[in-house]
Structures are given as C-alpha cells and as structure tokens.
Coordinates of C-alpha atoms and ligand atoms in Angstrom, one line a residue:
X227 CA 82.9 130.8 98.3
X228 CA 80.4 132.1 100.7
X229 CA 80.3 130.7 104.1
X230 CA 78.1 127.7 105.3
X231 CA 75.7 127.6 108.5
X232 CA 77.9 126.6 112.2
X233 CA 77.1 124.1 114.5
X234 CA 77.1 126.5 116.8
X235 CA 74.1 128.4 115.0
X236 CA 72.0 125.9 115.9
X237 CA 69.7 125.2 118.7
X238 CA 71.9 123.2 121.5
X239 CA 68.6 121.1 122.2
X240 CA 68.6 121.1 118.1
X241 CA 72.0 119.3 117.7
X242 CA 71.3 116.8 120.6
X243 CA 67.5 115.4 119.4
X244 CA 69.9 115.4 116.1
X245 CA 72.9 113.1 117.8
X246 CA 70.9 110.5 119.9
X247 CA 69.2 109.3 117.3
X248 CA 73.0 109.2 115.1
X249 CA 72.2 112.2 112.9
X250 CA 74.5 115.1 112.0
X251 CA 73.9 118.5 109.9
X252 CA 75.5 118.0 106.5
X253 CA 76.0 122.0 106.5
X254 CA 78.5 122.8 109.0
X255 CA 81.0 120.5 107.7
X256 CA 81.1 119.9 104.2
X257 CA 83.5 122.6 103.4
X258 CA 85.1 120.4 105.7
X259 CA 84.9 117.6 103.0
X260 CA 84.7 119.2 100.4
X261 CA 87.5 122.0 100.3
X262 CA 87.9 124.8 97.5
X263 CA 90.5 123.7 94.4
X264 CA 92.6 121.2 97.0
X265 CA 92.3 118.8 98.8
X266 CA 92.7 118.3 102.2
X267 CA 95.9 116.3 102.9
X268 CA 96.9 114.7 106.4
X269 CA 99.8 113.7 105.1
X270 CA 102.7 116.3 106.1
X271 CA 106.1 116.0 103.9
X272 CA 109.0 114.0 106.2
X273 CA 112.0 112.7 106.4
X274 CA 114.0 109.4 107.5
X275 CA 117.4 109.6 108.0
X276 CA 118.4 106.1 107.7
X277 CA 121.8 107.7 110.4
X278 CA 118.8 107.4 113.0
X279 CA 117.0 104.3 111.8
X280 CA 120.3 102.4 111.8
X281 CA 121.3 102.9 115.3
X282 CA 117.1 101.7 116.7
X283 CA 116.5 99.2 114.6
X284 CA 119.8 97.0 115.6
X285 CA 119.2 97.9 119.5
X286 CA 115.2 96.1 118.8
X287 CA 117.4 93.3 117.5
X288 CA 118.9 92.9 121.0
X289 CA 116.0 93.9 122.9
X290 CA 113.3 91.7 121.3
X291 CA 114.2 88.0 119.5
X292 CA 112.1 87.4 116.1
X293 CA 110.4 85.4 117.6
X294 CA 108.3 87.7 119.9
X295 CA 108.3 89.7 117.0
X296 CA 107.7 87.6 114.2
X297 CA 108.7 90.7 112.0
X298 CA 111.1 92.7 113.7
X299 CA 110.2 96.6 111.8
X300 CA 110.4 99.9 112.5
X301 CA 107.4 101.8 111.0
X302 CA 108.4 104.7 109.6
X303 CA 105.0 106.8 110.6
X304 CA 104.0 110.4 109.6
X305 CA 103.6 112.8 112.3
X306 CA 100.7 114.4 110.4
X307 CA 98.2 111.0 110.6
X308 CA 99.2 110.9 114.0
X309 CA 102.2 108.3 114.6
X310 CA 99.8 105.6 115.9
X311 CA 98.0 105.6 112.8
X312 CA 101.4 103.6 111.5
X313 CA 100.6 105.3 108.1
X314 CA 102.8 107.9 106.3
X315 CA 100.2 108.9 103.6
X316 CA 97.0 108.0 102.9
X317 CA 97.6 104.6 101.0
X318 CA 101.1 103.9 101.9
X319 CA 103.0 102.3 104.6
X320 CA 106.8 102.2 105.6
X321 CA 108.4 100.0 107.5
X322 CA 112.4 99.2 108.1
X323 CA 112.6 95.5 108.8
X324 CA 115.8 93.9 110.8
X325 CA 116.5 90.2 110.1
X326 CA 119.6 89.2 111.6
X327 CA 122.5 85.8 110.8
X328 CA 120.1 82.5 111.4
X329 CA 116.7 84.2 111.5
X330 CA 113.7 83.2 109.7
X331 CA 110.5 85.3 110.1
X332 CA 107.7 82.8 109.2
X333 CA 105.5 82.3 106.0
X334 CA 101.9 84.2 106.4
X335 CA 100.0 86.0 104.1
X336 CA 97.6 88.8 104.3
X337 CA 95.2 90.9 102.1
X338 CA 97.5 94.2 101.8
X339 CA 99.8 93.7 99.0
X340 CA 103.6 94.9 99.9
X341 CA 107.1 95.2 98.0
X342 CA 110.8 95.1 99.8
X343 CA 113.6 97.4 98.5
X344 CA 116.3 95.8 99.7
X345 CA 119.0 98.6 102.0
X346 CA 121.6 96.6 103.2
X347 CA 123.6 93.2 103.6
X348 CA 123.4 90.0 101.4
X349 CA 122.9 86.1 102.1
X350 CA 119.3 86.9 102.9
X351 CA 116.3 85.2 100.8
X352 CA 112.6 85.7 100.5
X353 CA 110.0 83.2 99.7
X354 CA 107.3 84.1 97.9
X355 CA 104.1 81.4 96.5
X356 CA 107.6 78.5 96.5
X357 CA 109.5 81.2 94.5
X358 CA 113.0 81.6 97.0
X359 CA 113.9 85.2 96.1
X360 CA 117.7 86.4 96.7
X361 CA 117.7 89.6 97.8
X362 CA 120.8 91.7 97.5
X363 CA 120.3 96.2 97.7
X364 CA 118.4 97.9 95.2
X365 CA 116.8 94.2 94.5
X366 CA 112.8 94.9 94.3
X367 CA 110.3 91.9 95.5
X368 CA 106.8 91.5 95.3
X369 CA 105.0 89.7 98.1
X370 CA 101.1 91.0 96.4
X371 CA 97.8 90.4 98.5
X372 CA 97.1 86.5 98.6
X373 CA 101.0 85.0 98.4
X374 CA 102.5 83.2 100.9
X375 CA 106.1 84.6 102.0
X376 CA 108.1 84.5 104.2
X377 CA 112.1 85.3 104.9
X378 CA 115.1 83.7 106.3
X379 CA 119.3 84.5 106.5
X380 CA 122.1 82.2 105.2
X381 CA 124.8 85.2 105.9
X382 CA 126.6 86.9 108.7
X383 CA 125.6 90.4 108.4
X384 CA 122.5 92.5 109.3
X385 CA 120.4 92.5 106.8
X386 CA 118.0 95.0 106.8
X387 CA 115.0 96.6 103.7
X388 CA 112.6 99.0 103.4
X389 CA 108.7 97.4 103.3
X390 CA 105.9 99.2 101.4
X391 CA 102.5 97.8 102.1
X392 CA 99.0 99.6 100.6
X393 CA 98.1 98.4 104.2
X394 CA 97.0 101.8 105.5
X395 CA 94.1 101.5 102.6
X396 CA 93.6 98.3 103.2
X397 CA 92.8 98.8 107.1
X398 CA 90.2 101.4 106.3
X399 CA 88.4 99.9 104.1
X400 CA 88.4 96.8 106.7
X401 CA 89.7 94.5 104.5
X402 CA 92.6 94.1 106.0
X403 CA 93.5 90.3 108.0
X404 CA 96.6 88.0 107.5
X405 CA 96.6 84.0 108.0
X406 CA 100.0 81.8 109.1
X407 CA 101.2 79.5 107.3
X408 CA 104.1 76.3 107.8
X409 CA 107.6 76.5 106.3
X410 CA 106.8 76.2 102.0
X411 CA 108.1 73.9 100.0
X412 CA 110.6 75.7 97.5
X413 CA 109.7 74.6 93.4
X414 CA 112.0 75.0 90.8
X415 CA 111.5 78.1 88.5
X416 CA 112.5 82.1 89.0
X417 CA 110.5 85.0 87.3
X418 CA 113.4 87.1 87.3
X419 CA 115.9 84.4 85.0
X420 CA 112.7 83.6 82.9
X421 CA 111.5 87.0 82.3
X422 CA 115.2 88.4 82.7
X423 CA 114.8 91.4 78.8
X424 CA 112.6 93.6 78.2
X425 CA 110.4 92.8 74.9
X426 CA 110.6 89.4 74.8
X427 CA 108.4 86.8 76.9
X428 CA 108.1 83.1 77.5
X429 CA 105.7 81.1 75.3
X430 CA 106.0 78.0 76.2
X431 CA 103.3 76.1 73.9
X432 CA 100.2 76.9 75.2
X433 CA 101.3 80.3 75.3
X434 CA 101.2 82.6 78.6
X435 CA 102.0 81.9 81.8
X436 CA 98.6 82.6 83.3
X437 CA 100.3 83.6 86.3
X438 CA 99.1 87.7 87.7
X439 CA 102.3 87.4 89.0
X440 CA 104.8 86.4 86.6
X441 CA 108.1 88.3 87.8
X442 CA 108.0 89.2 92.3
X443 CA 112.4 90.1 92.0
X444 CA 113.7 92.7 90.3
X445 CA 117.2 92.8 90.5
X446 CA 118.8 96.3 90.9
X447 CA 121.5 95.3 88.5
X448 CA 119.0 95.2 85.8
X449 CA 117.1 98.7 86.7
X450 CA 120.4 100.1 87.0
X451 CA 121.6 99.0 83.5
X452 CA 117.6 100.0 82.2
X453 CA 117.9 103.3 83.9
X454 CA 121.7 103.9 82.5
X455 CA 120.5 102.5 78.9
X456 CA 118.3 104.9 78.7
X457 CA 119.9 107.9 79.9
X458 CA 122.4 107.3 77.3
X459 CA 120.0 106.6 74.3
X460 CA 118.3 110.1 75.5
X461 CA 120.8 112.3 76.2
X462 CA 118.3 115.1 76.5
X463 CA 115.3 113.4 78.4
X464 CA 115.6 115.3 81.4
X465 CA 113.2 112.5 83.3
X466 CA 114.8 109.4 83.2
X467 CA 112.6 106.8 85.1
X468 CA 111.7 103.0 84.6
X469 CA 108.5 101.8 85.9
X470 CA 108.1 98.4 87.5
X471 CA 105.3 96.2 85.8
X472 CA 104.2 93.2 85.2
X473 CA 106.1 91.7 82.2
X474 CA 103.6 89.9 81.0
X475 CA 100.7 92.4 80.9
X476 CA 102.9 95.0 81.5
X477 CA 100.3 96.9 83.8
X478 CA 101.7 97.8 87.0
X479 CA 103.6 95.9 89.1
X480 CA 100.6 95.8 92.0
X481 CA 97.6 96.7 91.6
X482 CA 97.2 99.4 94.7
X483 CA 101.0 101.1 94.8
X484 CA 103.6 102.1 91.5
X485 CA 107.0 101.5 91.9
X486 CA 109.3 103.3 89.4
X487 CA 113.2 103.6 89.7
X488 CA 114.7 107.6 88.8
X489 CA 118.1 108.1 87.5
X490 CA 119.4 111.9 88.1
X491 CA 122.3 112.7 86.4
X492 CA 125.4 114.2 87.7
X493 CA 124.5 117.8 88.6
X494 CA 120.9 117.5 87.9
X495 CA 117.8 119.5 88.9
X496 CA 114.2 117.7 87.8
X497 CA 111.1 119.6 88.6
X498 CA 108.0 117.7 89.1
X499 CA 104.5 119.1 88.3
X500 CA 102.2 118.4 91.2
X501 CA 100.7 115.3 91.2
X502 CA 97.2 114.0 93.2
X503 CA 99.0 110.4 94.8
X504 CA 101.4 111.0 97.9
X505 CA 104.8 110.3 97.2
X506 CA 108.0 108.3 98.7
X507 CA 111.4 108.5 97.5
X508 CA 114.1 106.5 99.2
X509 CA 118.0 107.1 97.9
X510 CA 119.3 103.2 96.8
X511 CA 123.1 105.5 95.3
X512 CA 124.2 109.0 95.5
X513 CA 122.3 111.7 97.5
X514 CA 119.5 113.9 96.8
X515 CA 118.1 117.2 97.5
X516 CA 113.8 116.5 98.3
X517 CA 112.1 120.3 98.0
X518 CA 108.2 120.2 97.8
X519 CA 105.7 122.2 99.6
X520 CA 108.4 124.7 101.4
X521 CA 110.7 121.5 102.7
X522 CA 113.5 121.1 101.6
X523 CA 115.5 117.3 102.4
X524 CA 119.1 116.5 101.9
X525 CA 118.5 113.0 101.5
X526 CA 121.6 110.5 101.7
X527 CA 122.1 107.1 100.3
X528 CA 119.7 104.8 102.3
X529 CA 117.6 108.0 103.9
X530 CA 113.8 108.0 102.9
X531 CA 111.3 110.1 102.9
X532 CA 107.7 111.3 102.0
X533 CA 105.7 114.0 100.3
X534 CA 101.8 115.0 100.0
X535 CA 99.3 114.4 97.0
X536 CA 99.4 118.0 94.6
X537 CA 102.5 119.3 95.4
X538 CA 105.2 119.9 92.5
X539 CA 108.8 117.7 93.8
X540 CA 112.1 119.8 93.0
X541 CA 114.7 116.4 93.3
X542 CA 118.7 118.1 92.6
X543 CA 121.8 116.2 92.6
X544 CA 124.3 118.1 93.8
X545 CA 126.9 115.5 92.7
X546 CA 129.1 116.3 89.8
X547 CA 130.2 113.5 88.8
X548 CA 128.2 110.5 89.9
X549 CA 124.3 110.0 89.0
X550 CA 121.5 109.1 92.0
X551 CA 119.4 106.3 91.7
X552 CA 116.1 106.6 93.9
X553 CA 113.4 104.4 94.7
X554 CA 110.0 105.5 94.1
X555 CA 106.8 104.5 95.8
X556 CA 103.5 106.2 94.4
X557 CA 99.7 105.9 95.5
X558 CA 99.2 106.0 91.0
X559 CA 97.7 102.8 90.6
X560 CA 95.2 103.3 92.6
X561 CA 94.8 106.7 92.0
X562 CA 93.7 106.0 88.0
X563 CA 91.3 103.1 88.8
X564 CA 89.8 105.5 91.2
X565 CA 89.8 108.4 88.3
X566 CA 91.3 110.3 89.8
X567 CA 94.7 111.2 89.2
X568 CA 95.8 114.6 88.0
X569 CA 98.5 116.3 87.2
X570 CA 98.5 120.1 87.2
X571 CA 101.1 121.9 85.2
X572 CA 100.6 125.0 86.0
X573 CA 99.4 124.2 89.8
X574 CA 95.9 124.2 88.9
X575 CA 92.9 121.7 89.3
X576 CA 92.4 120.2 86.0
X577 CA 89.8 117.5 87.8
X578 CA 89.9 114.5 85.1
Ligands
1HN189 C1 104.2 92.1 106.9 O1 103.7 90.7 106.0 C2 105.7 91.9 106.4 O2 106.3 89.6 105.6 C3 106.8 92.9 107.0 O3 108.1 90.9 106.0 C4 105.9 94.2 107.8 C5 103.7 95.2 108.5 C6 102.1 95.2 108.6 C7 101.6 93.6 108.4 C8 102.1 92.9 107.6 C9 106.5 90.7 106.1 C10 104.2 94.1 107.8 C11 103.7 93.1 107.1

C-alpha cells in the first residue's frame, strides 16, 4: 500500500486558503477513512462486572429520586469511544436501570429502538403500547421505535434491568428525539400469551394481527426451554442459539439490533468466526469466559461485555456440570440491511 501525500507536504498558506472556504484535501486522510482489509474500530473489548455496578446503582437510588432522573441509569460506556459519548459500540447503547419499590418512570416514546433484559428483582412491569409486561429475570421486553412505554414497580425489592438501545446510531443520524405522555391505559391482551408456541400463530377470521410488533415480551422460561430442547435434539451441534424474532414475519424482533439467547453446554468451548457486527454478551445464568482481540473476560452471572466487530470470539463454559445461558445483542440486522454484513471464517476479508 503506497503512502499518500501528507497535509504537512502542502504549503501552509494553501491549506489555510482551503480551510477558510470549508475545503479539505482528501488524500492525506484517505487511508484513515478507508483503511486496507479491516475497518478501524473505536470499540474496545470491555467488561462491566455486575458486582461493581450494583452498589453504585443502589447508591444512585439514594442520591437521586426517580422524579429527578426520569430514568435512573448507569451507562456502560466503552472507553474507546470516550465515556462522554455513552456508546458501547458504533450503534449499541447499554445501561443498567434501577427501579425501587413504588417508583414510576413516566410514559414517553422516542425514535431509538430499545429492549430491556431483566437482571434481578420481581414485581416490576413495563407498559408498552398499552400492554402491561411483567418483568422477571431473563425476560426480554421490546420498546421499539415510536411505542409509548413506562415502568412501574409493585414489589418490595429493587429491580434492575439492562437497557439496550440503538441510540448512538440514531443520534449520529440526527433523528433522535422523544415525546412525553401521560399514564397509559392498559388494554387487554398479551403477545407472550397469544404467541405462546413457535410455529402456530393466531389467525382471527381476517388473518394476521397486522401489528408491526405483535410480541413485546419474550419470557425467559420459554427461551430457556427452547435452548434446552434444541441442545437435546442436536447433541452434536456446537452453536446452541435462538434468535428473538417477530412471530408473524419471522424477521428480527427489531429493525436495527439483533437479540439472541445462547447456551453453552457444560465444559463447552465455542469459537465463533469474526463477523462485521459488534457484539454484547450478558450472562443470564452460570458463567462464561469471553476471549477476543487478545483479551479474556471471566463473566459471572449478570456481567456484561462488548466485543468489537471483525474479531473471532471464543466462549468457554468452565463448569463441568451446569450449562451457561447468555443474552447476545449485536448489530447484525443493521449490517444486513446496509449490505455490509460479513463473516470471515479464516479472518480474511470476504467483502460482500
Ligand atoms: C429510555 O427511554 C429508557 O425508557 C432507558 O427506560 C434508557 C436511554 C437513552 C434514551 C432513552 C427507558 C434510555 C432511554
């Protein structure tokens, strides 16, 4: 790869004349924005331990009333993007949210897509588009773009969940904004009951629901059972993973980010090829080592880590007796839609 001319090679008065007119020469920066073979990634492999987060989040509960915070969240920020940017990767935002008994986080809606993965505590609920979704550990609840959502808590212990949003992308696109609303009226009907079994969907006389998001809550009990059943059915399969999908269309549950649950068998080592999307791993049950890009994170229950795209990743379940269950969030729907989704079995570029 031949070197291109540098900015310093140009006469200073010429560069100044360009800059005065909002002009910039491309060639000194061309390799920077279009590097050979592999993209430059700001995203660094980063591990956030729940044992570190929990006491600081409970402290936030003492320091800041919900009325002052609206959403009481500690953001899991990737230092590679600088902490101020509040990004886990180019498109992913992660936050741990605390709701205390009796608190209410008021109704709003916004352009970024969100999901919540419940980490601990019982008795909280999220109302999404009039559907009241109970929150239990491991449940995945969608709050897609434009849908009203609010959180409440009738239990007696703190509830914590992981928020995953495409906020960095929406902000970068200059399309991120919100609207406030009043308390929602809860309507009858629950997607997780109507779509209770894969392969059969409700067909009232005139056909499908016509809803873009027919299912908003994915109970952990069902995803877990699906993984155990899949592992049992395919004892030789290394990759025991399910994807959260729209039960009517079969497409990804949301437009931008992809959500999956993955099971590691006892003692299993699973090596995943390098793929273009950045990826987040969060432990729902058990433990796992996540090794990528020269780093190895020992993830305990409720820990979270982020791995940049284009890095082969090895997942290890060191337990000889218990399976490990991970929640996985990635940028794959976005990459597929943009036509840049790439798998590199041999770590070689295979530009689609
Ligand atoms: C949001 O609406 C929630 O509704 C949580 O719980 C975190 C982070 C950025 C923007 C909107 C919520 C958020 C958020």
